């Protein structure tokens, strides 16, 4: 995250008070928030949910979860204030969980001065907070949906129990407005992983709801050859800011209506495009009861035209610098959270590509341009042996633009902190 | 030195200045919004009034609307609207106005819709409730002059959201007949002010109020005696949801107009003569919208209106209009309407108009290069979208 990039904090920033995720004890969490949740739940437990009034907490952790199932087909389910704890992970008293709070809100995120874009954002920031844990740590993420839209969290590259994988209607119900969903899992395997929303992914995940999940090893073998102390995470992004605005507006309109029906206990799964089976879906379409939104009579398709590109939520020249010193190794973790490939080229240096998708390569490769494809993570090691200011940018130069104006987009600067420059960089935004 | 040469030199310098700032002065494409509709109906009718429908095929009210706008350098949106509409065979340029808007204000300057109504009724065409739901034009008898004019209209959104104070000033059309009769007024002949509440279009099925307002609409009129006077009308309206059900919505639309008039005993056989007479009218409509799976499929409405001219004996009108619209696809609808108007003995010798209309309508609302969004979007009203 940007905080890290500013001051190049040590890799173990678990207790950094900045934007990195801070764990706190499970007991404290229970005392502080459970009661609030219960109170909220009691207010809405108007009998529409088939659970006893005070058991708004759908508690399944630590046992088989025999009656855990989709609520989406219950007539008039209303999940506001509900806390869902799916089965599949040890209970709180069985392992020592590190507890994290995560929510989602709508923010007006500024990509570059003058361009503010509505986005669904984890804890109100783009990217979401950066997790730093050690391999084998037990992680509990209490996810609160503070929007009127549905969301989930998918833990990308982590081998979590399937009930924690965050794929709507495949592994869980989407987290409803006002609902709390508790993810529990063990952080493994190690490496550069990430997380993102899996509901409406082209908008939600690619345009805001993404964050890094770094699983450290206490005995990192890479440090033998590349003794780095500082590491940086760069999440690479591509935005169509007009699509983001139009799509969120459309979703809000639809969800205001859907949430009204849910609050009235009259939510019909078909209205939300939900079917129990493919056969159900097929017959509903065939006999005209359901008109799919992708039909040519209903949709012209989504005219996505990416016009802004960035690193960690910012486009050039709003991006930050990566600090390095002579004789120092730094590790740079590249994560492509968007829908187009970025071809990141570093000036003045070769670097070593050491890991892909979080896993160390058998043989590091020496490169100066690395192709970072959607969904993938790529780790490189840079050695400080050429003092100066060095561009590290997307060499697909059509994307090195802000709204078509060069230079912009995904552009970072490698900056030596221990030299006296002769030529000092300034800001140029129109070439 | 020739003055023209000197001025053109300054002009060239002024034009050159902005171009020096950037090597490439890129053209900014506007957002383009195409609106409008074509409605064709087969009419079977029998009537006595001057507004009665004839047997035949009608395309009245069909029109095309073009909006071009763009973000400004620092703040707000600027652009223009061009609109054409058919008035029973005569195509007129109805809208040609340039505008500015931001979160707090909307300004339109040019040809535009008059502010002589506050609400739209669920009937097939505007002129279905002509006379009942609009303040008439005292100096024009054609339909265009009832709905359009040249105005400066300012809507100041006092809460930055839904509530506006409105002010307008300009010219209603004065048709050739009135001009040649020496009944034209020089200068501004229309002024008005009002307050309105407008719900976001995206929330009309989930909030109680869709819209409401009150307005005072004044016209400068030359009387038969050759004296100019201001004539004022008061309009009040509300459009309210009877239930909050986005899948099956019941709503009620109401508007009342009191027109103080200037001639209290003249003839009332033409639109403009009736506009000059003291009158009171109201129209109300009950509307049901069926939206299974939140997809609008059909709408049925019953519109009822009443108007009377209290200075004239038994000069009253009742109108009842059931309307049915079935959406066959997005914007494409089969439409049907029955229109009945009955008159008191003081109007059209107490006769009646009856018409049945069946047809197809195609409505257009397409946006290209939308870099803006709308002023009354949820994002703008509730989440402080950038403007
Ligand atoms: Cu989401």
mmCIF file with all atom_site columns, C-alpha atoms in Angstrom, chain B residues 37 39 41 121-125 128-129 284-289 298-304 319-326 333-340 355 357-359 361:
data_model
loop_
_atom_site.group_PDB
_atom_site.id
_atom_site.type_symbol
_atom_site.label_atom_id
_atom_site.label_alt_id
_atom_site.label_comp_id
_atom_site.label_asym_id
_atom_site.label_entity_id
_atom_site.label_seq_id
_atom_site.pdbx_PDB_ins_code
_atom_site.Cartn_x
_atom_site.Cartn_y
_atom_site.Cartn_z
_atom_site.occupancy
_atom_site.B_iso_or_equiv
_atom_site.pdbx_formal_charge
_atom_site.auth_seq_id
_atom_site.auth_comp_id
_atom_site.auth_asym_id
_atom_site.auth_atom_id
_atom_site.pdbx_PDB_model_num
ATOM 1  C CA . UNK B 1 37  ? -40.576 9.118  -30.045 1.00 0.00 ? 37  UNK B CA 1
ATOM 2  C CA . UNK B 1 39  ? -46.365 7.444  -32.067 1.00 0.00 ? 39  UNK B CA 1
ATOM 3  C CA . UNK B 1 41  ? -52.407 5.723  -33.959 1.00 0.00 ? 41  UNK B CA 1
ATOM 4  C CA . UNK B 1 121 ? -50.270 12.792 -17.264 1.00 0.00 ? 121 UNK B CA 1
ATOM 5  C CA . UNK B 1 122 ? -50.287 9.144  -18.310 1.00 0.00 ? 122 UNK B CA 1
ATOM 6  C CA . UNK B 1 123 ? -52.112 9.787  -21.585 1.00 0.00 ? 123 UNK B CA 1
ATOM 7  C CA . UNK B 1 124 ? -50.846 9.040  -25.082 1.00 0.00 ? 124 UNK B CA 1
ATOM 8  C CA . UNK B 1 125 ? -50.290 12.639 -26.174 1.00 0.00 ? 125 UNK B CA 1
ATOM 9  C CA . UNK B 1 128 ? -55.123 14.757 -24.902 1.00 0.00 ? 128 UNK B CA 1
ATOM 10 C CA . UNK B 1 129 ? -55.425 16.981 -21.859 1.00 0.00 ? 129 UNK B CA 1
ATOM 11 C CA . UNK B 1 284 ? -56.225 13.565 -11.826 1.00 0.00 ? 284 UNK B CA 1
ATOM 12 C CA . UNK B 1 285 ? -54.984 10.190 -12.928 1.00 0.00 ? 285 UNK B CA 1
ATOM 13 C CA . UNK B 1 286 ? -54.743 6.845  -11.260 1.00 0.00 ? 286 UNK B CA 1
ATOM 14 C CA . UNK B 1 287 ? -51.850 4.881  -12.711 1.00 0.00 ? 287 UNK B CA 1
ATOM 15 C CA . UNK B 1 288 ? -50.891 1.241  -12.313 1.00 0.00 ? 288 UNK B CA 1
ATOM 16 C CA . UNK B 1 289 ? -47.523 0.031  -13.535 1.00 0.00 ? 289 UNK B CA 1
ATOM 17 C CA . UNK B 1 298 ? -47.534 -2.660 -18.986 1.00 0.00 ? 298 UNK B CA 1
ATOM 18 C CA . UNK B 1 299 ? -49.274 0.354  -17.589 1.00 0.00 ? 299 UNK B CA 1
ATOM 19 C CA . UNK B 1 300 ? -52.919 1.195  -17.264 1.00 0.00 ? 300 UNK B CA 1
ATOM 20 C CA . UNK B 1 301 ? -54.204 4.606  -16.271 1.00 0.00 ? 301 UNK B CA 1
ATOM 21 C CA . UNK B 1 302 ? -57.497 6.349  -15.796 1.00 0.00 ? 302 UNK B CA 1
ATOM 22 C CA . UNK B 1 303 ? -57.301 10.098 -16.261 1.00 0.00 ? 303 UNK B CA 1
ATOM 23 C CA . UNK B 1 304 ? -60.227 12.300 -15.319 1.00 0.00 ? 304 UNK B CA 1
ATOM 24 C CA . UNK B 1 319 ? -62.986 14.408 -19.721 1.00 0.00 ? 319 UNK B CA 1
ATOM 25 C CA . UNK B 1 320 ? -62.356 10.738 -19.012 1.00 0.00 ? 320 UNK B CA 1
ATOM 26 C CA . UNK B 1 321 ? -59.416 8.926  -20.606 1.00 0.00 ? 321 UNK B CA 1
ATOM 27 C CA . UNK B 1 322 ? -58.548 5.294  -19.940 1.00 0.00 ? 322 UNK B CA 1
ATOM 28 C CA . UNK B 1 323 ? -55.122 4.479  -21.383 1.00 0.00 ? 323 UNK B CA 1
ATOM 29 C CA . UNK B 1 324 ? -53.280 1.200  -21.803 1.00 0.00 ? 324 UNK B CA 1
ATOM 30 C CA . UNK B 1 325 ? -49.640 0.818  -22.806 1.00 0.00 ? 325 UNK B CA 1
ATOM 31 C CA . UNK B 1 326 ? -48.031 -2.588 -23.226 1.00 0.00 ? 326 UNK B CA 1
ATOM 32 C CA . UNK B 1 333 ? -45.177 -0.330 -27.045 1.00 0.00 ? 333 UNK B CA 1
ATOM 33 C CA . UNK B 1 334 ? -48.636 -1.202 -28.241 1.00 0.00 ? 334 UNK B CA 1
ATOM 34 C CA . UNK B 1 335 ? -50.953 1.560  -27.118 1.00 0.00 ? 335 UNK B CA 1
ATOM 35 C CA . UNK B 1 336 ? -54.687 1.971  -26.802 1.00 0.00 ? 336 UNK B CA 1
ATOM 36 C CA . UNK B 1 337 ? -56.792 4.810  -25.478 1.00 0.00 ? 337 UNK B CA 1
ATOM 37 C CA . UNK B 1 338 ? -60.383 5.856  -25.210 1.00 0.00 ? 338 UNK B CA 1
ATOM 38 C CA . UNK B 1 339 ? -61.075 9.528  -24.919 1.00 0.00 ? 339 UNK B CA 1
ATOM 39 C CA . UNK B 1 340 ? -64.369 11.012 -23.875 1.00 0.00 ? 340 UNK B CA 1
ATOM 40 C CA . UNK B 1 355 ? -62.394 8.798  -29.761 1.00 0.00 ? 355 UNK B CA 1
ATOM 41 C CA . UNK B 1 357 ? -57.095 5.246  -30.584 1.00 0.00 ? 357 UNK B CA 1
ATOM 42 C CA . UNK B 1 358 ? -54.973 2.175  -31.190 1.00 0.00 ? 358 UNK B CA 1
ATOM 43 C CA . UNK B 1 359 ? -51.387 2.227  -32.280 1.00 0.00 ? 359 UNK B CA 1
ATOM 44 C CA . UNK B 1 361 ? -45.173 3.901  -30.197 1.00 0.00 ? 361 UNK B CA 1
#
